[in-house]
PDB file of C-alpha atoms and ligand atoms in Angstrom:
ATOM      1  CA  MET A   1      -0.942  32.675   5.767  1.00 43.00           C
ATOM      2  CA  THR A   2       2.950  32.420   4.934  1.00 49.00           C
ATOM      3  CA  SER A   3       5.852  30.688   6.870  1.00 49.00           C
ATOM      4  CA  SER A   4       6.781  34.389   8.140  1.00 51.00           C
ATOM      5  CA  SER A   5       3.585  34.354  10.327  1.00 53.00           C
ATOM      6  CA  PRO A   6       4.744  34.621  13.927  1.00 80.00           C
ATOM      7  CA  GLN A   7       2.789  31.613  14.930  1.00 93.00           C
ATOM      8  CA  PRO A   8       4.638  28.450  15.094  1.00 97.00           C
ATOM      9  CA  TYR A   9       4.025  26.030  12.362  1.00 98.00           C
ATOM     10  CA  ALA A  10       5.056  22.453  10.908  1.00 98.00           C
ATOM     11  CA  GLU A  11       4.501  21.170   7.587  1.00 98.00           C
ATOM     12  CA  VAL A  12       4.602  18.159   5.242  1.00 98.00           C
ATOM     13  CA  ILE A  13       6.751  18.420   2.243  1.00 98.00           C
ATOM     14  CA  GLY A  14       6.946  16.056  -0.913  1.00 96.00           C
ATOM     15  CA  ASP A  15       6.138  16.125  -4.675  1.00 96.00           C
ATOM     16  CA  PRO A  16       3.474  15.613  -5.465  1.00 94.00           C
ATOM     17  CA  ILE A  17       1.827  17.030  -2.059  1.00 95.00           C
ATOM     18  CA  ALA A  18      -1.878  17.098  -2.636  1.00 92.00           C
ATOM     19  CA  GLN A  19      -2.687  13.540  -1.615  1.00 89.00           C
ATOM     20  CA  SER A  20      -1.149  14.029   2.071  1.00 92.00           C
ATOM     21  CA  LYS A  21      -3.385  13.592   4.722  1.00 95.00           C
ATOM     22  CA  SER A  22      -1.167  14.935   7.251  1.00 97.00           C
ATOM     23  CA  PRO A  23      -2.635  18.277   7.610  1.00 98.00           C
ATOM     24  CA  LEU A  24      -5.929  16.895   8.333  1.00 97.00           C
ATOM     25  CA  ILE A  25      -4.560  14.722  11.147  1.00 98.00           C
ATOM     26  CA  HIS A  26      -2.235  17.372  12.731  1.00 98.00           C
ATOM     27  CA  GLY A  27      -4.947  20.215  12.115  1.00 98.00           C
ATOM     28  CA  PHE A  28      -7.602  18.002  13.987  1.00 98.00           C
ATOM     29  CA  TRP A  29      -5.202  17.675  16.676  1.00 98.00           C
ATOM     30  CA  LEU A  30      -4.073  21.226  16.967  1.00 98.00           C
ATOM     31  CA  GLU A  31      -7.757  22.438  17.120  1.00 98.00           C
ATOM     32  CA  LYS A  32      -8.781  19.875  19.800  1.00 98.00           C
ATOM     33  CA  LEU A  33      -6.029  20.981  21.900  1.00 98.00           C
ATOM     34  CA  GLY A  34      -6.511  24.704  21.222  1.00 98.00           C
ATOM     35  CA  ILE A  35      -2.856  24.951  20.335  1.00 97.00           C
ATOM     36  CA  LYS A  36      -2.289  28.192  18.195  1.00 97.00           C
ATOM     37  CA  ALA A  37      -0.324  26.584  15.582  1.00 98.00           C
ATOM     38  CA  ARG A  38      -0.643  25.488  12.166  1.00 97.00           C
ATOM     39  CA  TYR A  39       0.273  22.472   9.931  1.00 98.00           C
ATOM     40  CA  THR A  40       0.231  22.910   6.366  1.00 97.00           C
ATOM     41  CA  ALA A  41       1.447  21.159   2.963  1.00 98.00           C
ATOM     42  CA  ASN A  42       4.150  22.304   1.108  1.00 98.00           C
ATOM     43  CA  HIS A  43       4.992  21.229  -2.666  1.00 98.00           C
ATOM     44  CA  VAL A  44       8.992  21.070  -2.541  1.00 98.00           C
ATOM     45  CA  THR A  45      10.533  19.548  -5.346  1.00 98.00           C
ATOM     46  CA  ALA A  46      14.080  17.357  -5.322  1.00 97.00           C
ATOM     47  CA  ASP A  47      15.951  20.482  -6.836  1.00 98.00           C
ATOM     48  CA  GLN A  48      14.441  22.614  -3.972  1.00 98.00           C
ATOM     49  CA  LEU A  49      15.136  20.079  -0.911  1.00 98.00           C
ATOM     50  CA  GLY A  50      18.560  21.732  -0.074  1.00 98.00           C
ATOM     51  CA  GLY A  51      17.313  25.387  -0.177  1.00 98.00           C
ATOM     52  CA  TYR A  52      14.260  24.398   2.064  1.00 98.00           C
ATOM     53  CA  PHE A  53      16.111  23.146   4.730  1.00 98.00           C
ATOM     54  CA  ASP A  54      18.627  25.951   4.601  1.00 97.00           C
ATOM     55  CA  MET A  55      15.476  28.436   5.051  1.00 97.00           C
ATOM     56  CA  ARG A  56      13.793  26.578   7.538  1.00 97.00           C
ATOM     57  CA  ARG A  57      17.029  26.208   9.774  1.00 95.00           C
ATOM     58  CA  GLY A  58      16.822  29.961  10.427  1.00 94.00           C
ATOM     59  CA  ASP A  59      13.197  30.255  10.676  1.00 95.00           C
ATOM     60  CA  PRO A  60      12.438  30.203  14.602  1.00 93.00           C
ATOM     61  CA  ASP A  61       8.682  29.617  14.287  1.00 96.00           C
ATOM     62  CA  TRP A  62       9.287  26.162  12.299  1.00 97.00           C
ATOM     63  CA  ARG A  63       8.896  23.354  14.370  1.00 97.00           C
ATOM     64  CA  GLY A  64       9.593  20.474  11.907  1.00 98.00           C
ATOM     65  CA  CYS A  65       8.307  18.858   8.611  1.00 98.00           C
ATOM     66  CA  ASN A  66       7.150  15.550   7.763  1.00 98.00           C
ATOM     67  CA  ILE A  67       8.560  13.882   4.372  1.00 97.00           C
ATOM     68  CA  THR A  68       6.955  12.093   1.890  1.00 94.00           C
ATOM     69  CA  ILE A  69       7.801  10.808  -1.609  1.00 89.00           C
ATOM     70  CA  PRO A  70      10.315  11.380  -3.134  1.00 93.00           C
ATOM     71  CA  HIS A  71      12.367  12.775  -0.141  1.00 96.00           C
ATOM     72  CA  LYS A  72      12.681  10.379   2.372  1.00 94.00           C
ATOM     73  CA  ILE A  73      16.134   9.229   1.484  1.00 92.00           C
ATOM     74  CA  ALA A  74      17.706  12.537   0.211  1.00 96.00           C
ATOM     75  CA  ALA A  75      16.452  14.166   3.117  1.00 97.00           C
ATOM     76  CA  LEU A  76      19.308  12.516   5.233  1.00 97.00           C
ATOM     77  CA  ASP A  77      22.081  14.512   3.481  1.00 97.00           C
ATOM     78  CA  HIS A  78      20.256  17.920   4.792  1.00 97.00           C
ATOM     79  CA  VAL A  79      19.786  17.020   8.791  1.00 97.00           C
ATOM     80  CA  SER A  80      21.310  15.736  11.712  1.00 97.00           C
ATOM     81  CA  ASP A  81      21.020  11.759  12.241  1.00 97.00           C
ATOM     82  CA  PRO A  82      22.222  11.171  15.787  1.00 96.00           C
ATOM     83  CA  GLY A  83      19.759   8.175  15.758  1.00 95.00           C
ATOM     84  CA  ASP A  84      21.799   6.550  12.962  1.00 96.00           C
ATOM     85  CA  ILE A  85      18.369   6.307  10.618  1.00 96.00           C
ATOM     86  CA  ARG A  86      20.798   5.976   7.507  1.00 96.00           C
ATOM     87  CA  GLY A  87      22.336   3.055   8.855  1.00 95.00           C
ATOM     88  CA  SER A  88      18.944   1.435   9.993  1.00 94.00           C
ATOM     89  CA  ILE A  89      15.536   2.069   8.445  1.00 95.00           C
ATOM     90  CA  GLY A  90      17.309   4.298   5.441  1.00 94.00           C
ATOM     91  CA  ALA A  91      14.867   6.881   5.560  1.00 92.00           C
ATOM     92  CA  VAL A  92      13.571   9.697   7.136  1.00 96.00           C
ATOM     93  CA  ASN A  93       9.973  10.884   7.513  1.00 97.00           C
ATOM     94  CA  THR A  94      10.150  13.259  10.235  1.00 98.00           C
ATOM     95  CA  VAL A  95      12.551  16.438  10.912  1.00 98.00           C
ATOM     96  CA  PHE A  96      12.204  18.207  14.271  1.00 98.00           C
ATOM     97  CA  ARG A  97      14.581  21.006  15.959  1.00 95.00           C
ATOM     98  CA  GLY A  98      16.628  19.553  18.679  1.00 92.00           C
ATOM     99  CA  THR A  99      17.374  21.562  21.765  1.00 89.00           C
ATOM    100  CA  ASP A 100      20.555  23.122  20.207  1.00 91.00           C
ATOM    101  CA  GLY A 101      18.577  24.317  17.474  1.00 90.00           C
ATOM    102  CA  ALA A 102      19.816  21.562  14.978  1.00 94.00           C
ATOM    103  CA  LEU A 103      17.559  19.878  12.462  1.00 97.00           C
ATOM    104  CA  ILE A 104      17.139  16.109  13.668  1.00 98.00           C
ATOM    105  CA  GLY A 105      16.041  13.613  11.204  1.00 98.00           C
ATOM    106  CA  THR A 106      13.995  10.422  12.529  1.00 98.00           C
ATOM    107  CA  ASN A 107      11.505   7.871  11.185  1.00 97.00           C
ATOM    108  CA  THR A 108       8.247   7.487  13.121  1.00 98.00           C
ATOM    109  CA  ASP A 109       6.637   5.088  10.180  1.00 97.00           C
ATOM    110  CA  ALA A 110       8.137   1.957  12.351  1.00 97.00           C
ATOM    111  CA  GLY A 111       6.675   3.348  15.487  1.00 97.00           C
ATOM    112  CA  GLY A 112       3.483   4.142  13.971  1.00 97.00           C
ATOM    113  CA  PHE A 113       3.370   0.881  12.229  1.00 98.00           C
ATOM    114  CA  PHE A 114       4.010  -1.206  15.549  1.00 98.00           C
ATOM    115  CA  LEU A 115       1.552   0.818  17.721  1.00 95.00           C
ATOM    116  CA  PRO A 116      -1.463  -1.761  17.002  1.00 95.00           C
ATOM    117  CA  LEU A 117       0.860  -4.721  17.532  1.00 98.00           C
ATOM    118  CA  ALA A 118       2.415  -3.377  20.779  1.00 96.00           C
ATOM    119  CA  GLU A 119       0.211  -5.216  23.084  1.00 96.00           C
ATOM    120  CA  MET A 120       1.030  -9.068  21.691  1.00 96.00           C
ATOM    121  CA  ASP A 121       4.641 -10.800  22.172  1.00 97.00           C
ATOM    122  CA  TRP A 122       5.922 -11.347  18.764  1.00 98.00           C
ATOM    123  CA  SER A 123       9.296 -12.857  19.754  1.00 98.00           C
ATOM    124  CA  GLY A 124       9.965 -16.134  17.787  1.00 97.00           C
ATOM    125  CA  GLN A 125       6.641 -15.636  15.976  1.00 98.00           C
ATOM    126  CA  SER A 126       6.750 -15.828  12.007  1.00 98.00           C
ATOM    127  CA  ALA A 127       5.814 -13.270   9.785  1.00 98.00           C
ATOM    128  CA  ILE A 128       5.079 -12.509   5.876  1.00 98.00           C
ATOM    129  CA  VAL A 129       6.009  -9.182   4.507  1.00 98.00           C
ATOM    130  CA  ILE A 130       4.769  -8.231   1.198  1.00 97.00           C
ATOM    131  CA  GLY A 131       7.162  -5.555  -0.651  1.00 95.00           C
ATOM    132  CA  ALA A 132      10.565  -4.342  -0.360  1.00 94.00           C
ATOM    133  CA  GLY A 133      10.483  -0.766  -0.643  1.00 90.00           C
ATOM    134  CA  GLY A 134      10.514   2.172   2.051  1.00 87.00           C
ATOM    135  CA  ALA A 135       7.465   0.758   3.858  1.00 93.00           C
ATOM    136  CA  ALA A 136       8.815  -2.670   4.099  1.00 95.00           C
ATOM    137  CA  ARG A 137      12.214  -1.230   5.665  1.00 95.00           C
ATOM    138  CA  ALA A 138      10.176   0.338   8.659  1.00 96.00           C
ATOM    139  CA  VAL A 139       8.112  -2.898   9.032  1.00 98.00           C
ATOM    140  CA  LEU A 140      11.168  -5.076   9.179  1.00 98.00           C
ATOM    141  CA  PHE A 141      13.067  -2.606  11.281  1.00 97.00           C
ATOM    142  CA  ALA A 142       9.867  -2.778  14.091  1.00 98.00           C
ATOM    143  CA  LEU A 143       9.592  -6.426  13.672  1.00 98.00           C
ATOM    144  CA  ALA A 144      13.380  -7.047  14.120  1.00 98.00           C
ATOM    145  CA  ARG A 145      13.360  -4.949  17.282  1.00 96.00           C
ATOM    146  CA  ALA A 146      10.192  -7.166  18.567  1.00 98.00           C
ATOM    147  CA  GLY A 147      12.357 -10.162  18.258  1.00 98.00           C
ATOM    148  CA  ILE A 148      10.159 -11.542  15.362  1.00 98.00           C
ATOM    149  CA  GLY A 149      11.236 -15.080  14.397  1.00 98.00           C
ATOM    150  CA  GLU A 150      11.388 -16.274  10.722  1.00 97.00           C
ATOM    151  CA  VAL A 151      10.220 -13.759   8.009  1.00 98.00           C
ATOM    152  CA  THR A 152       8.975 -14.566   4.720  1.00 98.00           C
ATOM    153  CA  LEU A 153       9.482 -11.569   2.248  1.00 98.00           C
ATOM    154  CA  LEU A 154       7.301 -11.825  -0.937  1.00 97.00           C
ATOM    155  CA  ALA A 155       9.182  -9.669  -3.474  1.00 95.00           C
ATOM    156  CA  ARG A 156       9.250  -9.119  -7.224  1.00 93.00           C
ATOM    157  CA  SER A 157      13.284  -8.179  -6.813  1.00 93.00           C
ATOM    158  CA  GLY A 158      14.545 -11.361  -4.839  1.00 94.00           C
ATOM    159  CA  LEU A 159      18.001  -9.920  -4.387  1.00 95.00           C
ATOM    160  CA  LYS A 160      16.706  -6.539  -2.897  1.00 94.00           C
ATOM    161  CA  ALA A 161      14.615  -8.620  -0.554  1.00 97.00           C
ATOM    162  CA  ALA A 162      17.367 -10.656   0.320  1.00 97.00           C
ATOM    163  CA  GLY A 163      19.514  -7.678   1.254  1.00 97.00           C
ATOM    164  CA  LEU A 164      16.772  -6.422   3.434  1.00 97.00           C
ATOM    165  CA  LEU A 165      16.519  -9.634   5.475  1.00 98.00           C
ATOM    166  CA  ALA A 166      20.617  -9.643   6.130  1.00 97.00           C
ATOM    167  CA  HIS A 167      20.409  -5.910   6.805  1.00 96.00           C
ATOM    168  CA  PHE A 168      18.161  -6.239   9.366  1.00 97.00           C
ATOM    169  CA  GLY A 169      19.615  -9.276  10.791  1.00 97.00           C
ATOM    170  CA  LEU A 170      16.346 -11.406   9.927  1.00 98.00           C
ATOM    171  CA  LYS A 171      16.267 -15.139   9.484  1.00 97.00           C
ATOM    172  CA  GLY A 172      13.737 -16.079   6.890  1.00 97.00           C
ATOM    173  CA  LYS A 173      13.633 -16.551   2.997  1.00 96.00           C
ATOM    174  CA  VAL A 174      12.626 -14.622  -0.131  1.00 98.00           C
ATOM    175  CA  LEU A 175       9.523 -15.826  -2.320  1.00 96.00           C
ATOM    176  CA  PRO A 176       7.892 -14.732  -5.517  1.00 93.00           C
ATOM    177  CA  PHE A 177       4.190 -13.238  -5.268  1.00 89.00           C
ATOM    178  CA  ASP A 178       2.941 -16.334  -6.512  1.00 88.00           C
ATOM    179  CA  ALA A 179       4.257 -18.673  -3.836  1.00 93.00           C
ATOM    180  CA  LYS A 180       1.916 -20.558  -1.808  1.00 94.00           C
ATOM    181  CA  LEU A 181       1.872 -18.872   1.706  1.00 95.00           C
ATOM    182  CA  LEU A 182       3.639 -20.579   4.617  1.00 92.00           C
ATOM    183  CA  PRO A 183       2.130 -20.558   8.311  1.00 95.00           C
ATOM    184  CA  ALA A 184       2.361 -17.399   9.982  1.00 98.00           C
ATOM    185  CA  ALA A 185       1.169 -15.381  13.116  1.00 98.00           C
ATOM    186  CA  LEU A 186       1.063 -11.999  10.912  1.00 98.00           C
ATOM    187  CA  LEU A 187       0.752 -10.875   7.287  1.00 98.00           C
ATOM    188  CA  VAL A 188       1.705  -7.255   6.276  1.00 98.00           C
ATOM    189  CA  ASN A 189       1.273  -5.821   3.009  1.00 98.00           C
ATOM    190  CA  ALA A 190       3.961  -3.040   2.681  1.00 97.00           C
ATOM    191  CA  SER A 191       3.320  -3.095  -1.022  1.00 94.00           C
ATOM    192  CA  PRO A 192       0.740  -0.350  -3.204  1.00 92.00           C
ATOM    193  CA  LEU A 193      -1.181  -3.760  -4.421  1.00 95.00           C
ATOM    194  CA  GLY A 194      -4.469  -3.297  -3.605  1.00 95.00           C
ATOM    195  CA  MET A 195      -4.347   0.459  -3.434  1.00 92.00           C
ATOM    196  CA  LYS A 196      -7.172   2.277  -5.697  1.00 90.00           C
ATOM    197  CA  GLY A 197      -5.637   2.301  -9.329  1.00 92.00           C
ATOM    198  CA  GLN A 198      -3.285  -0.806  -8.539  1.00 93.00           C
ATOM    199  CA  GLU A 199      -3.650  -4.499  -9.074  1.00 94.00           C
ATOM    200  CA  PRO A 200      -5.578  -6.457  -6.121  1.00 95.00           C
ATOM    201  CA  LEU A 201      -3.394  -9.112  -4.160  1.00 94.00           C
ATOM    202  CA  HIS A 202      -4.494 -12.438  -4.829  1.00 88.00           C
ATOM    203  CA  MET A 203      -3.610 -14.824  -2.612  1.00 93.00           C
ATOM    204  CA  ASP A 204      -4.759 -17.858  -0.530  1.00 96.00           C
ATOM    205  CA  LEU A 205      -4.668 -16.946   2.893  1.00 98.00           C
ATOM    206  CA  SER A 206      -5.541 -20.172   4.395  1.00 98.00           C
ATOM    207  CA  PRO A 207      -2.025 -21.495   5.415  1.00 97.00           C
ATOM    208  CA  LEU A 208      -1.957 -18.777   7.867  1.00 98.00           C
ATOM    209  CA  ALA A 209      -2.157 -19.521  11.375  1.00 97.00           C
ATOM    210  CA  PRO A 210      -5.993 -19.781  12.627  1.00 96.00           C
ATOM    211  CA  ASP A 211      -5.332 -16.674  14.873  1.00 96.00           C
ATOM    212  CA  ALA A 212      -3.242 -14.465  12.498  1.00 98.00           C
ATOM    213  CA  LEU A 213      -3.303 -10.832  12.027  1.00 98.00           C
ATOM    214  CA  VAL A 214      -3.606  -9.281   8.630  1.00 98.00           C
ATOM    215  CA  TYR A 215      -2.473  -5.797   8.358  1.00 98.00           C
ATOM    216  CA  ASP A 216      -2.744  -3.593   5.256  1.00 98.00           C
ATOM    217  CA  LEU A 217      -0.658  -0.642   4.908  1.00 97.00           C
ATOM    218  CA  VAL A 218      -2.813   0.573   2.261  1.00 95.00           C
ATOM    219  CA  TYR A 219      -5.533   3.132   3.241  1.00 91.00           C
ATOM    220  CA  VAL A 220      -6.910   4.180   0.122  1.00 90.00           C
ATOM    221  CA  PRO A 221      -9.327   2.291   0.069  1.00 92.00           C
ATOM    222  CA  LEU A 222      -9.480   1.427   3.822  1.00 92.00           C
ATOM    223  CA  GLU A 223     -10.931  -2.036   3.156  1.00 95.00           C
ATOM    224  CA  THR A 224      -8.595  -3.437   0.573  1.00 96.00           C
ATOM    225  CA  PRO A 225      -9.382  -7.058  -1.179  1.00 97.00           C
ATOM    226  CA  LEU A 226      -6.897  -8.384   1.093  1.00 97.00           C
ATOM    227  CA  LEU A 227      -8.500  -7.149   4.354  1.00 98.00           C
ATOM    228  CA  LYS A 228     -12.151  -8.103   2.907  1.00 97.00           C
ATOM    229  CA  MET A 229     -10.942 -11.513   2.255  1.00 97.00           C
ATOM    230  CA  ALA A 230      -8.921 -11.807   5.478  1.00 98.00           C
ATOM    231  CA  LYS A 231     -11.945 -10.759   7.359  1.00 98.00           C
ATOM    232  CA  SER A 232     -14.352 -12.984   5.372  1.00 97.00           C
ATOM    233  CA  MET A 233     -11.988 -16.053   6.519  1.00 97.00           C
ATOM    234  CA  GLY A 234     -12.258 -14.875  10.189  1.00 97.00           C
ATOM    235  CA  PHE A 235      -8.635 -13.422  10.641  1.00 98.00           C
ATOM    236  CA  GLU A 236      -8.297  -9.958  12.732  1.00 97.00           C
ATOM    237  CA  ALA A 237      -7.572  -7.456  10.431  1.00 98.00           C
ATOM    238  CA  ILE A 238      -5.664  -3.752  10.591  1.00 97.00           C
ATOM    239  CA  ASP A 239      -5.968  -1.240   8.090  1.00 97.00           C
ATOM    240  CA  GLY A 240      -3.433   1.301   6.920  1.00 96.00           C
ATOM    241  CA  LEU A 241      -5.254   4.158   8.746  1.00 96.00           C
ATOM    242  CA  ASP A 242      -4.027   2.897  12.184  1.00 94.00           C
ATOM    243  CA  MET A 243      -0.246   3.200  10.719  1.00 96.00           C
ATOM    244  CA  LEU A 244      -0.719   6.570   9.384  1.00 96.00           C
ATOM    245  CA  ILE A 245      -2.490   8.083  12.662  1.00 96.00           C
ATOM    246  CA  GLY A 246       0.410   6.304  14.775  1.00 96.00           C
ATOM    247  CA  GLN A 247       3.349   8.004  12.717  1.00 97.00           C
ATOM    248  CA  ALA A 248       1.643  10.964  12.753  1.00 98.00           C
ATOM    249  CA  ALA A 249       0.856  10.954  16.640  1.00 97.00           C
ATOM    250  CA  LEU A 250       4.865  10.302  17.455  1.00 97.00           C
ATOM    251  CA  ALA A 251       5.744  13.350  14.992  1.00 98.00           C
ATOM    252  CA  PHE A 252       3.005  15.754  16.757  1.00 98.00           C
ATOM    253  CA  GLU A 253       4.818  15.254  20.084  1.00 98.00           C
ATOM    254  CA  LEU A 254       8.019  16.161  18.577  1.00 98.00           C
ATOM    255  CA  PHE A 255       6.847  19.141  16.602  1.00 98.00           C
ATOM    256  CA  PHE A 256       4.371  20.605  19.423  1.00 97.00           C
ATOM    257  CA  GLY A 257       5.511  19.157  22.520  1.00 96.00           C
ATOM    258  CA  GLU A 258       1.856  17.349  23.327  1.00 97.00           C
ATOM    259  CA  LYS A 259       0.561  14.090  23.079  1.00 97.00           C
ATOM    260  CA  PRO A 260      -2.285  14.145  20.806  1.00 98.00           C
ATOM    261  CA  PRO A 261      -5.719  14.087  22.462  1.00 97.00           C
ATOM    262  CA  GLU A 262      -7.436  10.981  23.387  1.00 95.00           C
ATOM    263  CA  GLY A 263     -10.386   9.770  22.715  1.00 95.00           C
ATOM    264  CA  HIS A 264     -11.092  11.241  19.267  1.00 96.00           C
ATOM    265  CA  ASP A 265      -9.715   8.597  17.123  1.00 93.00           C
ATOM    266  CA  ASP A 266     -13.180   7.274  15.581  1.00 95.00           C
ATOM    267  CA  GLU A 267     -13.929  11.012  14.790  1.00 97.00           C
ATOM    268  CA  LEU A 268     -10.656  11.474  12.991  1.00 97.00           C
ATOM    269  CA  ARG A 269     -10.763   8.204  11.130  1.00 96.00           C
ATOM    270  CA  ASP A 270     -13.961   9.532   9.757  1.00 95.00           C
ATOM    271  CA  ILE A 271     -12.539  12.862   8.450  1.00 95.00           C
ATOM    272  CA  LEU A 272      -9.625  10.795   6.972  1.00 94.00           C
ATOM    273  CA  VAL A 273     -12.021   8.333   4.734  1.00 90.00           C
ATOM    274  CA  ARG A 274     -14.377  11.270   3.638  1.00 85.00           C
TER     275      ARG A 274
HETATM  276  P1  NAP B   1       7.725   2.056  -2.223  1.00 84.26           P
HETATM  277  O1  NAP B   1       9.195   2.301  -1.616  1.00 84.26           O
HETATM  278  O2  NAP B   1       7.694   2.644  -3.839  1.00 84.26           O
HETATM  279  O3  NAP B   1       7.866   0.404  -2.402  1.00 84.26           O
HETATM  280  C1  NAP B   1       6.646  -0.268  -2.896  1.00 84.26           C
HETATM  281  C2  NAP B   1       7.475  -1.929  -2.754  1.00 84.26           C
HETATM  282  O4  NAP B   1       6.066  -2.351  -3.718  1.00 84.26           O
HETATM  283  C3  NAP B   1       8.517  -2.137  -3.707  1.00 84.26           C
HETATM  284  O5  NAP B   1       9.264  -3.421  -3.171  1.00 84.26           O
HETATM  285  C4  NAP B   1       8.004  -2.389  -5.024  1.00 84.26           C
HETATM  286  O6  NAP B   1       8.850  -3.478  -5.802  1.00 84.26           O
HETATM  287  C5  NAP B   1       6.672  -3.159  -4.822  1.00 84.26           C
HETATM  288  N1  NAP B   1       5.858  -3.056  -5.898  1.00 84.26           N
HETATM  289  C6  NAP B   1       5.050  -2.289  -6.299  1.00 84.26           C
HETATM  290  N2  NAP B   1       4.236  -2.399  -7.470  1.00 84.26           N
HETATM  291  C7  NAP B   1       4.496  -3.669  -7.611  1.00 84.26           C
HETATM  292  C8  NAP B   1       3.480  -4.504  -8.190  1.00 84.26           C
HETATM  293  N3  NAP B   1       3.111  -4.124  -9.487  1.00 84.26           N
HETATM  294  N4  NAP B   1       4.059  -5.943  -8.354  1.00 84.26           N
HETATM  295  C9  NAP B   1       4.902  -6.343  -7.110  1.00 84.26           C
HETATM  296  N5  NAP B   1       5.655  -5.433  -6.422  1.00 84.26           N
HETATM  297  C10 NAP B   1       5.300  -4.156  -6.400  1.00 84.26           C
HETATM  298  O7  NAP B   1       6.491   2.270  -1.666  1.00 84.26           O
HETATM  299  P2  NAP B   1       6.432   2.474  -0.131  1.00 84.26           P
HETATM  300  O8  NAP B   1       6.580   3.619   0.539  1.00 84.26           O
HETATM  301  O9  NAP B   1       6.976   1.177   0.403  1.00 84.26           O
HETATM  302  O10 NAP B   1       4.623   2.004   0.066  1.00 84.26           O
HETATM  303  C11 NAP B   1       4.177   1.031  -0.028  1.00 84.26           C
HETATM  304  C12 NAP B   1       2.730   1.105   0.406  1.00 84.26           C
HETATM  305  O11 NAP B   1       2.307   1.331   1.664  1.00 84.26           O
HETATM  306  C13 NAP B   1       1.837   2.142  -0.514  1.00 84.26           C
HETATM  307  O12 NAP B   1       0.567   1.680  -0.924  1.00 84.26           O
HETATM  308  C14 NAP B   1       1.737   3.241   0.622  1.00 84.26           C
HETATM  309  O13 NAP B   1       0.578   4.052   0.428  1.00 84.26           O
HETATM  310  C15 NAP B   1       1.582   2.593   1.845  1.00 84.26           C
HETATM  311  N6  NAP B   1       2.188   2.978   3.407  1.00 84.26           N
HETATM  312  C16 NAP B   1       1.312   3.461   4.016  1.00 84.26           C
HETATM  313  C17 NAP B   1       1.949   3.888   5.173  1.00 84.26           C
HETATM  314  C18 NAP B   1       0.733   4.519   6.361  1.00 84.26           C
HETATM  315  O14 NAP B   1       0.828   5.105   7.291  1.00 84.26           O
HETATM  316  N7  NAP B   1      -0.236   3.519   6.394  1.00 84.26           N
HETATM  317  C19 NAP B   1       3.011   4.512   5.436  1.00 84.26           C
HETATM  318  C20 NAP B   1       3.917   4.043   4.234  1.00 84.26           C
HETATM  319  C21 NAP B   1       3.731   3.501   3.230  1.00 84.26           C
HETATM  320  P3  NAP B   1      10.439  -3.249  -6.309  1.00 84.26           P
HETATM  321  O15 NAP B   1      11.062  -3.204  -4.893  1.00 84.26           O
HETATM  322  O16 NAP B   1      10.542  -4.182  -7.190  1.00 84.26           O
HETATM  323  O17 NAP B   1      10.352  -1.854  -6.944  1.00 84.26           O
END
């Protein structure tokens, strides 16, 4: 089926794109809700990005797109930015059509990340965040909005990490990866370490608060060495599928005007780890 089909559609764009799980997630929800629309993956290279948005702008069936590597920053040059995503998180992962037809860029990664943490009061709590890339920006944005206290950022580029803390108005410090951890209520891995094909994270988690939560954004594998260690030490662990499904849920509503169906998360998680 091509994009000129009269059926409404949304898609995920990136280069490469075959690894994206977004078509599985959105396709699952569309089917459950009986919505006659489709969600596909579209390989778009950096030099095709401007042309892509020019074409979709005039296509009334196109409801929007998710954006993955390497276009999350470059896409900002092609869409409206009423929420000042450029000045805050600095990257868009979702573009949808506003009521006036304008293509609006937004970021659902921060909201998706925070969904499993939303029941807790994080104001004044301390957190450790690993990594200083795009995912870390969404994490820091969400934590700053939640009123987090001290943030320790573990990163290989101290300058970049210090810039991020300042950008989000966060108090805290930057430490190298091999530093001894400080007591904290939350540890987030926002680096690819522990992902299939990458080095695992080796750190002593014992300084964390006894009821600390360990959250790994990596979802391949679902149980990373970090989460395995955290569980074995009695910490509560959150895996990367929670954020993946959460960010998709927020985008789904923007594309198709309905919330994803409730009560099917376990079935969806089973499909995603197959
Ligand atoms: P990114 O923009 O490339 O940033 C990666 C960060 O990790 C950078 O700060 C980088 O350091 C650091 N890093 C990379 N390799 C490292 C190494 N070997 N040693 C030390 N630091 C290293 O990537 P991203 O988009 O932030 O993604 C990070 C991870 O989060 C990925 O595994 C991704 O799959 C996951 N993620 C998950 C979700 C979800 O929904 N669950 C959403 C987004 C991302 P430099 O700054 O020095 O380059």
